[in-house]
Coordinates of N, CA and C in Angstrom, one line a residue:
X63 N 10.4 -28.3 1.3 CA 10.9 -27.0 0.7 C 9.7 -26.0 0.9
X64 N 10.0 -24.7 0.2 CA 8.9 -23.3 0.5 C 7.8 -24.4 -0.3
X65 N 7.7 -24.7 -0.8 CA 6.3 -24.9 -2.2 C 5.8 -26.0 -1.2
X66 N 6.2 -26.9 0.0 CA 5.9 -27.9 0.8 C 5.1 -27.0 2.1
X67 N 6.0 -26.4 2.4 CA 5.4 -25.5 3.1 C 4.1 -24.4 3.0
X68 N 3.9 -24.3 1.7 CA 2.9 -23.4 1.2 C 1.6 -23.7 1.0
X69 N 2.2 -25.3 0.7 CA 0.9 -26.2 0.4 C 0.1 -26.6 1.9
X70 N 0.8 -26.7 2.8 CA 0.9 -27.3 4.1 C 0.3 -25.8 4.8
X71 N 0.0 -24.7 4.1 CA 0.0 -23.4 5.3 C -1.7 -23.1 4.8
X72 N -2.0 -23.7 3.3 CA -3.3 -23.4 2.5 C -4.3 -24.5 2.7
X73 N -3.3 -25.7 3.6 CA -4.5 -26.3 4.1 C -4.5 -26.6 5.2
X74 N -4.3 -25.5 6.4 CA -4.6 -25.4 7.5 C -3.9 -26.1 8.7
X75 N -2.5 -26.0 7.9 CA -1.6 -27.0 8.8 C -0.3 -26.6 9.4
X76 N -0.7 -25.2 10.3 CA 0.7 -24.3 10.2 C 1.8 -24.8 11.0
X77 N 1.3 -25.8 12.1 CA 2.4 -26.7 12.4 C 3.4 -27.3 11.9
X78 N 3.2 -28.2 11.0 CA 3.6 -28.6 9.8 C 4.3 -27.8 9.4
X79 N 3.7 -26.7 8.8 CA 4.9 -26.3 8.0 C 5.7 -25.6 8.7
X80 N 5.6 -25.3 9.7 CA 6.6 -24.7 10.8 C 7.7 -25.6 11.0
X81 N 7.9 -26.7 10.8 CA 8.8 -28.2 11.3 C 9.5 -28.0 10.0
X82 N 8.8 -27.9 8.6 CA 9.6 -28.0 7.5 C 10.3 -26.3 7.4
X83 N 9.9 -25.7 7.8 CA 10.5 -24.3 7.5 C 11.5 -24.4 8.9
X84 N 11.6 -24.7 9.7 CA 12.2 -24.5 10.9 C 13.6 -25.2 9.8
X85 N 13.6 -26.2 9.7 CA 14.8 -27.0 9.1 C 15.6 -26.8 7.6
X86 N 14.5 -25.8 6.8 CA 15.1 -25.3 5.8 C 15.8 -24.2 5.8
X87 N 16.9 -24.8 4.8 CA 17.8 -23.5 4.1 C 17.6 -23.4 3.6
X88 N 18.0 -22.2 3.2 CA 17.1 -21.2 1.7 C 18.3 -20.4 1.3
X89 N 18.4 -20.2 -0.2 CA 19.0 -19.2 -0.9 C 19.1 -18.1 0.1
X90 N 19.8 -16.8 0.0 CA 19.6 -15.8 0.7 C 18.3 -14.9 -0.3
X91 N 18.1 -15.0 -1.5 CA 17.0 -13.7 -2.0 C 15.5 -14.9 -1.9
X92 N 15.6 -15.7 -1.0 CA 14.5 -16.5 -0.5 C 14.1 -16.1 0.8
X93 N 15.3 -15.7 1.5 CA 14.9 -15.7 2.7 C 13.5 -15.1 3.6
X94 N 13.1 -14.2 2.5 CA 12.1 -12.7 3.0 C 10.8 -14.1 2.7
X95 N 10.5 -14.6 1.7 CA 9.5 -15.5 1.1 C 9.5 -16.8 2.5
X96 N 10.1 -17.0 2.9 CA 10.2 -18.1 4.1 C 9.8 -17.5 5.4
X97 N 10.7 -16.3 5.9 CA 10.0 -15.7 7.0 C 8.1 -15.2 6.6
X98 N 7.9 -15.0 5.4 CA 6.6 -14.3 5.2 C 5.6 -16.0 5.7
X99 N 6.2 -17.3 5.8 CA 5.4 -18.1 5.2 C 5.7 -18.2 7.2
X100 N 6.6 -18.7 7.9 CA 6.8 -18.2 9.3 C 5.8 -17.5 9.7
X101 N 5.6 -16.3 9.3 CA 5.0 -15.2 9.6 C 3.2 -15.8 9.8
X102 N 3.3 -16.2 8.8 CA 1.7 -17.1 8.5 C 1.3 -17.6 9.3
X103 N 2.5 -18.8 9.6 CA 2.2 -19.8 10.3 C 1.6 -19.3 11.5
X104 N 2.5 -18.5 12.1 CA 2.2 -17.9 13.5 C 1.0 -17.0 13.8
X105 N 0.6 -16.5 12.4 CA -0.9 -16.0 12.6 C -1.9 -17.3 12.8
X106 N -1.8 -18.2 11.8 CA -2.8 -19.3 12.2 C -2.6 -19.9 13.4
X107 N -1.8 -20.5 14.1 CA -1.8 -20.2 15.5 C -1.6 -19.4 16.5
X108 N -2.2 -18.2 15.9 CA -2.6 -17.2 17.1 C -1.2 -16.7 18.0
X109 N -0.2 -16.7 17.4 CA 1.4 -16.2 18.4 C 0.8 -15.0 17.9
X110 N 0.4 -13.7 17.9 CA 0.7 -12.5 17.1 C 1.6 -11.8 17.0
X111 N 2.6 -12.1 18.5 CA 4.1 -11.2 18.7 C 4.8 -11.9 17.8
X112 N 4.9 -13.5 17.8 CA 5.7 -14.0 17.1 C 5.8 -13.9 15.6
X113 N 4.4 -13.4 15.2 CA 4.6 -13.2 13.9 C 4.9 -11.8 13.5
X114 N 4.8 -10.9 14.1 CA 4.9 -9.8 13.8 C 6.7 -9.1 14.2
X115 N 7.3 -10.2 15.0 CA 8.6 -10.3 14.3 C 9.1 -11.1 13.2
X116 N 8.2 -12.0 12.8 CA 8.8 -12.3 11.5 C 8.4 -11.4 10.3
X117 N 7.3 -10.8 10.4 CA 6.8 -9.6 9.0 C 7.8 -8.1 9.1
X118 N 8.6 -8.4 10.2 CA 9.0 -6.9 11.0 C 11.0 -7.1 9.8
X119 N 11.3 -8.8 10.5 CA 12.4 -9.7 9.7 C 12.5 -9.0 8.5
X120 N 11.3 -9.2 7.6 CA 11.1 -8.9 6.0 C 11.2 -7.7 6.1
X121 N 10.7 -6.7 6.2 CA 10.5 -5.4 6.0 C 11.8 -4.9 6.6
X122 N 12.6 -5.5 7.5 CA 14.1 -4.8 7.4 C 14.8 -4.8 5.9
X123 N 14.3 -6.1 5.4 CA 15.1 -6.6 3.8 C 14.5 -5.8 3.5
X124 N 13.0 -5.7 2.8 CA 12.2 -5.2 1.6 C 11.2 -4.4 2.3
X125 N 11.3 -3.2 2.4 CA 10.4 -2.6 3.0 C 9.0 -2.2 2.0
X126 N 8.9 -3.3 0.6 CA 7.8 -2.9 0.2 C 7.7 -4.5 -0.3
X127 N 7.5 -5.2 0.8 CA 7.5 -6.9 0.3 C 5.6 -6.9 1.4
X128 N 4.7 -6.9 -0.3 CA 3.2 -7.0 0.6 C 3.0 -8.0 1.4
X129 N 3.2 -9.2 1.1 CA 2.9 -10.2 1.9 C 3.2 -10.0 3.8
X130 N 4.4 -9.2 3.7 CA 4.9 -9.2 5.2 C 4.2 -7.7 5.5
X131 N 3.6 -7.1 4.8 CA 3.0 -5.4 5.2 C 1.7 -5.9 5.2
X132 N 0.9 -6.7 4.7 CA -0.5 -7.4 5.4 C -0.1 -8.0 5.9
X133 N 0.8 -8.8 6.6 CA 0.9 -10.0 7.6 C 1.1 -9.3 9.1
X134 N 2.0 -7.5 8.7 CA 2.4 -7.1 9.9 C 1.2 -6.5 10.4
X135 N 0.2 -6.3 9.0 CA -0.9 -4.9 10.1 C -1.8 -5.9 10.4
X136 N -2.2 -7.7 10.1 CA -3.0 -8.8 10.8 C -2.6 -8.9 12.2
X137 N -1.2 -9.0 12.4 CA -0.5 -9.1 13.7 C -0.9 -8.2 14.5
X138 N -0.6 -7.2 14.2 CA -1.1 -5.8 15.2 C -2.2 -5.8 15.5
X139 N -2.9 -5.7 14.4 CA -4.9 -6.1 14.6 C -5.0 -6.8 15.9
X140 N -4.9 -8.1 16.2 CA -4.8 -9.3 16.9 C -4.3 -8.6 17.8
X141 N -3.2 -8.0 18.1 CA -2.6 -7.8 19.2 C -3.3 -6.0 20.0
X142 N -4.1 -5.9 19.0 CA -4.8 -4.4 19.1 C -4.3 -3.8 19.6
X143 N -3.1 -2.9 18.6 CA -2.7 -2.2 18.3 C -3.0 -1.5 17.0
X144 N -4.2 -0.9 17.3 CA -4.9 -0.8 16.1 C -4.2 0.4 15.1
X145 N -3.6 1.4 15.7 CA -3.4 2.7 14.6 C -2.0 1.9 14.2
X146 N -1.6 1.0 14.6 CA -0.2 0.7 13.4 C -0.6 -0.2 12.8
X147 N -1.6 -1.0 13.3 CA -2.5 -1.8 12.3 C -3.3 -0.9 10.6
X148 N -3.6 -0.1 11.1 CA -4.3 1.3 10.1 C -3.1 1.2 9.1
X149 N -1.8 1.7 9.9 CA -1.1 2.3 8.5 C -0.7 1.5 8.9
X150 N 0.2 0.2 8.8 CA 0.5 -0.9 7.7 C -0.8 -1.6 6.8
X151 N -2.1 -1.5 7.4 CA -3.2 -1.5 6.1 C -2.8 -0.6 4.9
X152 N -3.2 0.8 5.1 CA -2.6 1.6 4.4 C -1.6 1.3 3.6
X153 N -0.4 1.0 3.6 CA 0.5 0.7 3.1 C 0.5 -0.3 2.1
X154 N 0.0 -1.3 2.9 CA -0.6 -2.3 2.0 C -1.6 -2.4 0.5
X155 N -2.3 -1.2 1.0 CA -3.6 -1.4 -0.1 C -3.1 -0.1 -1.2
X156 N -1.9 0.5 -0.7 CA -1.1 1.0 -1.5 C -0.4 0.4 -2.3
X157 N 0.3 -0.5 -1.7 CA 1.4 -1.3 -2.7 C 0.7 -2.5 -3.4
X158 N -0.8 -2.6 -3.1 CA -2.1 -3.0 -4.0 C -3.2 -2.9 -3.9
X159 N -3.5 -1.8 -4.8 CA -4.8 -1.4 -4.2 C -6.0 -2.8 -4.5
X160 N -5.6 -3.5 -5.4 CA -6.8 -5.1 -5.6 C -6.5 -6.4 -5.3
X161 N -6.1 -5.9 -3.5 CA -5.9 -6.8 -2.6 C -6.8 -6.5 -1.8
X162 N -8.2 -7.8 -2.2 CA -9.6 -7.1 -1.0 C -9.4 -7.2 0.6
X163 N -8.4 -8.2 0.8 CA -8.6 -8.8 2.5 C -7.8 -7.8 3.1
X164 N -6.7 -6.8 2.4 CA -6.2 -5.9 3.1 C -7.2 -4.6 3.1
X165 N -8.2 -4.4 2.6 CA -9.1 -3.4 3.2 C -10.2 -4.0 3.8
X166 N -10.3 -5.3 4.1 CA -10.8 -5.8 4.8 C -10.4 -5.6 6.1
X167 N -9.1 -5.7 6.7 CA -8.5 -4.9 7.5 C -8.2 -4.2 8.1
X168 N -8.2 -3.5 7.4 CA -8.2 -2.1 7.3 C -9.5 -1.7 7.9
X169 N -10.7 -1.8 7.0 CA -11.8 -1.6 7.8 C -11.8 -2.1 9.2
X170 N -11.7 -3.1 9.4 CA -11.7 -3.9 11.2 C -10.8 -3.1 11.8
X171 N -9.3 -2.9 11.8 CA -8.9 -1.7 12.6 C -10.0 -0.8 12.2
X172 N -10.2 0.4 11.6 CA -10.9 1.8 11.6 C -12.0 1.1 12.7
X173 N -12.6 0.0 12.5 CA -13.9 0.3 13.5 C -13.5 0.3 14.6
X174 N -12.3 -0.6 15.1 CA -12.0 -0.6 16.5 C -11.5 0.8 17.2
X175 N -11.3 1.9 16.3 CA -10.8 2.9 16.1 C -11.9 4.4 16.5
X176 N -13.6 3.6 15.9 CA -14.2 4.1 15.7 C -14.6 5.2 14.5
X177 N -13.7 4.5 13.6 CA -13.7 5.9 12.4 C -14.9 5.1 11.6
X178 N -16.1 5.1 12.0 CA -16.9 4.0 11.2 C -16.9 4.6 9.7
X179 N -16.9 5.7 9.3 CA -17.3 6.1 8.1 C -15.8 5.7 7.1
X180 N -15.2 5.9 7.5 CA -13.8 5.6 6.8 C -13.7 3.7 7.0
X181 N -14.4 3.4 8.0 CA -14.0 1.8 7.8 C -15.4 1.2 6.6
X182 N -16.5 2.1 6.7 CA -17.5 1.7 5.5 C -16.6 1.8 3.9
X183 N -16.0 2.8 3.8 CA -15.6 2.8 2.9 C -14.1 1.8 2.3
X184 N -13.9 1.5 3.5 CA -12.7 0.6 3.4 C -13.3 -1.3 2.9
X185 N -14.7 -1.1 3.8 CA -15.3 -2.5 3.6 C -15.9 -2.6 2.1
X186 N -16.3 -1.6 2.0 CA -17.1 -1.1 0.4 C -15.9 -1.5 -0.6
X187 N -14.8 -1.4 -0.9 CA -13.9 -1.5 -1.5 C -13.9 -2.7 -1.5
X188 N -13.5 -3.5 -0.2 CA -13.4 -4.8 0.0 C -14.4 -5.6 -0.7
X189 N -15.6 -5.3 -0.9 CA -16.6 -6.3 -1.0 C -16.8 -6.0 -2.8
X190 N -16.1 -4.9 -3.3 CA -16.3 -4.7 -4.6 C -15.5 -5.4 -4.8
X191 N -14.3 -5.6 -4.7 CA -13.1 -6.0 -5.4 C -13.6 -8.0 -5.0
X192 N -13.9 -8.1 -3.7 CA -14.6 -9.6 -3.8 C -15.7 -9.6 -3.2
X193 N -16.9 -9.8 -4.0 CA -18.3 -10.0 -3.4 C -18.4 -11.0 -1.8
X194 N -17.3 -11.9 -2.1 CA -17.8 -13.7 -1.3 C -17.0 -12.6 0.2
X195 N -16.8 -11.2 0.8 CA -16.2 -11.7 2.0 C -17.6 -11.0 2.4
X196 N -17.8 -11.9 3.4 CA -18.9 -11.9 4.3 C -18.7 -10.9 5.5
X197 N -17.7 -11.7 5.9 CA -17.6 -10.8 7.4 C -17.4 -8.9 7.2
X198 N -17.0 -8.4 5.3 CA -16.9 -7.3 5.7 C -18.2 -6.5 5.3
X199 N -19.4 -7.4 4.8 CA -20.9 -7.1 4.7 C -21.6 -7.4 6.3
X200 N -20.8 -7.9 7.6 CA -21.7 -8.3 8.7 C -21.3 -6.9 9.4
X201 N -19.5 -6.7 9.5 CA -19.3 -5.4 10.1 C -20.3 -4.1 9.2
X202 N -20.5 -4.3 8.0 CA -21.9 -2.9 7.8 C -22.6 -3.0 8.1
X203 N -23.9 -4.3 8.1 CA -24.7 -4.6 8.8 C -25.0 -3.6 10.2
X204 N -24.0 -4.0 11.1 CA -23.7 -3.7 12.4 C -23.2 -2.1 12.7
X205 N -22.3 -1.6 11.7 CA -22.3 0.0 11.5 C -23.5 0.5 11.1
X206 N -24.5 -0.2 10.2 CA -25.5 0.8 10.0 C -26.8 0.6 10.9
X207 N -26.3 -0.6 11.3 CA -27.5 -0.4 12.6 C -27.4 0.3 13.6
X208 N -25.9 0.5 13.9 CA -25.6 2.4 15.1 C -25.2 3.2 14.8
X209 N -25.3 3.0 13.3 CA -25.3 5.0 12.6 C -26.0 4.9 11.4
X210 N -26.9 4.7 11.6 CA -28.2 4.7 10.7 C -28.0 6.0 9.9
X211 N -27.1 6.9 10.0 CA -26.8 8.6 9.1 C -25.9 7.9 7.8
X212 N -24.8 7.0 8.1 CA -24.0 6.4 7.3 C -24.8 5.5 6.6
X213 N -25.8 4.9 6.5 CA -26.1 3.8 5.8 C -27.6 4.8 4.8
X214 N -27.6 5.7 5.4 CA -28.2 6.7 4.4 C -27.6 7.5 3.5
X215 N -26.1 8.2 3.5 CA -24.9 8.1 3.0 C -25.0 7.4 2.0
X216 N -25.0 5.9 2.3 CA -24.4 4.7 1.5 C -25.6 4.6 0.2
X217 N -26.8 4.6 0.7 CA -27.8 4.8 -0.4 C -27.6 6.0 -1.2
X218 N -27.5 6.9 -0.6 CA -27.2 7.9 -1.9 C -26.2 7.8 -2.7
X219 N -25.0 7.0 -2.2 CA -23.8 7.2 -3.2 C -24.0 6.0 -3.7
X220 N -25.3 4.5 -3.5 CA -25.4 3.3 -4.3 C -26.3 4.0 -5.3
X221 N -27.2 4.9 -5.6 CA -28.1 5.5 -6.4 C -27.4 5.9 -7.4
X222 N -26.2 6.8 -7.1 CA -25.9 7.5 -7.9 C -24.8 6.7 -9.1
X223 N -24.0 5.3 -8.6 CA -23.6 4.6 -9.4 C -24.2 4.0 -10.5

Protein backbone atom coordinates (compact mmCIF):
# COMPACT_ATOMS: atom_id res chain seq x y z
CA UNK A 1 0.00 0.00 0.00
CA UNK A 2 1.05 4.14 -0.06
CA UNK A 3 2.41 3.72 3.75
CA UNK A 4 4.54 0.47 2.10
CA UNK A 5 5.59 2.41 -0.41
CA UNK A 6 6.71 5.41 1.59
CA UNK A 7 8.52 3.38 3.87
CA UNK A 8 10.39 1.65 0.91
CA UNK A 9 11.09 5.34 -0.89
CA UNK A 10 12.80 6.75 2.83
CA UNK A 11 14.98 4.00 2.66
CA UNK A 12 16.42 4.26 -0.54
CA UNK A 13 14.56 1.71 -2.30
CA UNK A 14 12.71 3.37 -5.20
CA UNK A 15 12.48 0.27 -7.13
CA UNK A 16 10.66 -1.40 -4.76
CA UNK A 17 8.34 0.80 -4.27
CA UNK A 18 7.77 1.33 -7.91
CA UNK A 19 6.56 -2.59 -8.14
CA UNK A 20 4.18 -1.94 -5.17
CA UNK A 21 2.81 1.37 -6.59
CA UNK A 22 2.86 0.03 -10.16
CA UNK A 23 0.16 -2.64 -8.83
CA UNK A 24 -1.83 -0.44 -6.55
CA UNK A 25 -5.25 0.88 -6.64
CA UNK A 26 -6.04 3.72 -4.86
CA UNK A 27 -9.11 5.59 -3.86
CA UNK A 28 -9.56 8.38 -6.52
CA UNK A 29 -8.75 11.55 -3.72
CA UNK A 30 -5.39 9.32 -3.27
CA UNK A 31 -4.45 9.27 -6.47
CA UNK A 32 -2.40 12.84 -6.52
CA UNK A 33 -0.40 11.15 -3.09
CA UNK A 34 0.63 7.95 -5.29
CA UNK A 35 1.76 9.71 -8.41
CA UNK A 36 3.76 12.32 -5.87
CA UNK A 37 5.37 9.01 -4.35
CA UNK A 38 5.96 7.72 -8.49
CA UNK A 39 7.15 11.01 -8.90
CA UNK A 40 9.96 10.31 -6.17
CA UNK A 41 10.75 7.22 -7.16
CA UNK A 42 11.79 8.43 -10.53
CA UNK A 43 13.87 11.14 -9.10
CA UNK A 44 15.92 8.58 -7.10
CA UNK A 45 16.64 6.86 -10.12
CA UNK A 46 17.51 9.60 -12.01
CA UNK A 47 14.36 9.32 -14.98
CA UNK A 48 13.88 13.20 -14.59
CA UNK A 49 11.36 13.23 -17.73
CA UNK A 50 9.63 10.45 -16.12
CA UNK A 51 9.13 12.15 -13.07
CA UNK A 52 8.33 15.36 -14.13
CA UNK A 53 5.29 13.76 -15.84
CA UNK A 54 4.16 12.42 -12.87
CA UNK A 55 4.54 15.98 -10.70
CA UNK A 56 3.02 17.57 -14.08
CA UNK A 57 -0.17 14.25 -13.42
CA UNK A 58 -0.73 16.12 -9.85
CA UNK A 59 -0.78 19.59 -10.61
CA UNK A 60 -3.43 18.93 -13.37
CA UNK A 61 -5.58 17.70 -10.08
CA UNK A 62 -4.20 20.16 -7.47
CA UNK A 63 -2.36 22.83 -8.78
CA UNK A 64 -1.19 23.70 -5.23
CA UNK A 65 -0.35 19.95 -4.09
CA UNK A 66 3.65 20.97 -2.69
CA UNK A 67 4.98 17.79 -2.82
CA UNK A 68 4.47 17.58 -6.76
CA UNK A 69 5.57 21.69 -7.05
CA UNK A 70 9.09 20.61 -5.30
CA UNK A 71 9.21 17.40 -7.07
CA UNK A 72 8.44 19.31 -10.50
CA UNK A 73 11.04 22.21 -10.02
CA UNK A 74 13.84 18.84 -8.80
CA UNK A 75 12.97 17.37 -12.13
CA UNK A 76 13.58 20.40 -14.17
CA UNK A 77 16.80 21.19 -12.16
CA UNK A 78 18.19 17.68 -13.22
CA UNK A 79 16.97 18.09 -16.58
CA UNK A 80 18.37 21.90 -16.59
CA UNK A 81 15.79 23.57 -17.31
CA UNK A 82 16.59 25.92 -15.02
CA UNK A 83 14.06 29.13 -15.23
CA UNK A 84 11.07 26.61 -14.81
CA UNK A 85 12.97 25.11 -12.21
CA UNK A 86 13.10 28.93 -10.53
CA UNK A 87 9.40 29.38 -10.62
CA UNK A 88 8.17 26.04 -9.66
CA UNK A 89 10.85 26.73 -6.61
CA UNK A 90 9.09 29.83 -6.26
CA UNK A 91 5.96 28.43 -6.00
CA UNK A 92 6.92 26.08 -3.75
CA UNK A 93 8.55 28.16 -1.07
CA UNK A 94 5.30 30.07 -1.46
CA UNK A 95 2.88 27.45 -0.65
CA UNK A 96 5.73 27.02 2.32
CA UNK A 97 7.83 29.25 3.07
CA UNK A 98 9.55 26.59 6.04
CA UNK A 99 10.28 24.14 3.51
CA UNK A 100 14.28 24.47 3.69
CA UNK A 101 15.21 21.95 0.74
CA UNK A 102 12.86 23.90 -1.58
CA UNK A 103 15.14 27.04 -1.32
CA UNK A 104 17.68 24.91 -1.39
CA UNK A 105 16.72 24.62 -4.89
CA UNK A 106 15.92 27.25 -5.64
CA UNK A 107 19.23 28.57 -4.84
CA UNK A 108 21.00 25.72 -7.16
CA UNK A 109 18.74 26.78 -10.07
CA UNK A 110 19.56 30.76 -9.47
CA UNK A 111 23.28 29.79 -9.58
CA UNK A 112 23.04 27.87 -12.64
CA UNK A 113 21.24 30.96 -13.82
CA UNK A 114 23.96 33.06 -12.43
CA UNK A 115 21.80 35.26 -10.19
CA UNK A 116 24.42 34.54 -7.43
CA UNK A 117 23.13 37.25 -5.19
CA UNK A 118 19.49 36.05 -5.19
CA UNK A 119 20.65 32.33 -4.91
CA UNK A 120 22.79 33.64 -1.58
CA UNK A 121 19.79 34.68 -0.28
CA UNK A 122 17.80 31.71 -1.18
CA UNK A 123 20.61 29.45 0.49
CA UNK A 124 20.65 31.90 3.60
CA UNK A 125 17.02 31.05 4.16
CA UNK A 126 17.74 27.47 3.56
CA UNK A 127 20.41 27.10 6.11
CA UNK A 128 18.29 29.15 8.72
CA UNK A 129 15.37 27.28 8.57
CA UNK A 130 17.91 24.01 8.72
CA UNK A 131 21.41 24.49 9.92
CA UNK A 132 22.44 20.45 8.91
CA UNK A 133 22.19 21.28 4.90
CA UNK A 134 25.57 21.31 3.93
CA UNK A 135 25.62 21.45 0.41
CA UNK A 136 23.72 24.92 0.64
CA UNK A 137 26.81 26.31 3.00
CA UNK A 138 29.48 24.63 0.10
CA UNK A 139 27.45 26.43 -2.88
CA UNK A 140 28.45 29.90 -0.61
CA UNK A 141 31.59 28.91 0.09
CA UNK A 142 32.17 28.81 -3.72
CA UNK A 143 29.93 32.11 -4.57
CA UNK A 144 32.01 33.97 -2.14
CA UNK A 145 35.08 32.87 -3.40
CA UNK A 146 34.10 34.47 -7.10
CA UNK A 147 32.27 37.34 -5.72
CA UNK A 148 34.08 38.18 -2.94
CA UNK A 149 31.51 41.84 -3.11
CA UNK A 150 28.66 39.36 -1.99
CA UNK A 151 30.21 37.79 0.83
CA UNK A 152 31.06 41.34 2.11
CA UNK A 153 27.35 42.08 1.62
CA UNK A 154 26.70 39.00 3.79
CA UNK A 155 28.89 40.40 6.72
CA UNK A 156 27.26 43.44 6.90
CA UNK A 157 23.72 42.08 6.97
CA UNK A 158 25.29 39.06 9.59
CA UNK A 159 26.45 42.29 11.89
CA UNK A 160 23.52 43.83 11.75
CA UNK A 161 21.31 40.85 13.08
Amino acid sequence: DLIEASILIDKNQPKKALEILDKLKVMPNLMPKKHVYIGRCFLMLKQYKKAEIEFRQVLDFDIDDLGATHGLAVSLLRQKKYYESIEASLKAVGLSYNFPIAHYHLGEALVRVKEFEAAVNAFNVALKLNPGINKARKFLIEIFEKHPHLAKQQSIVTKKD
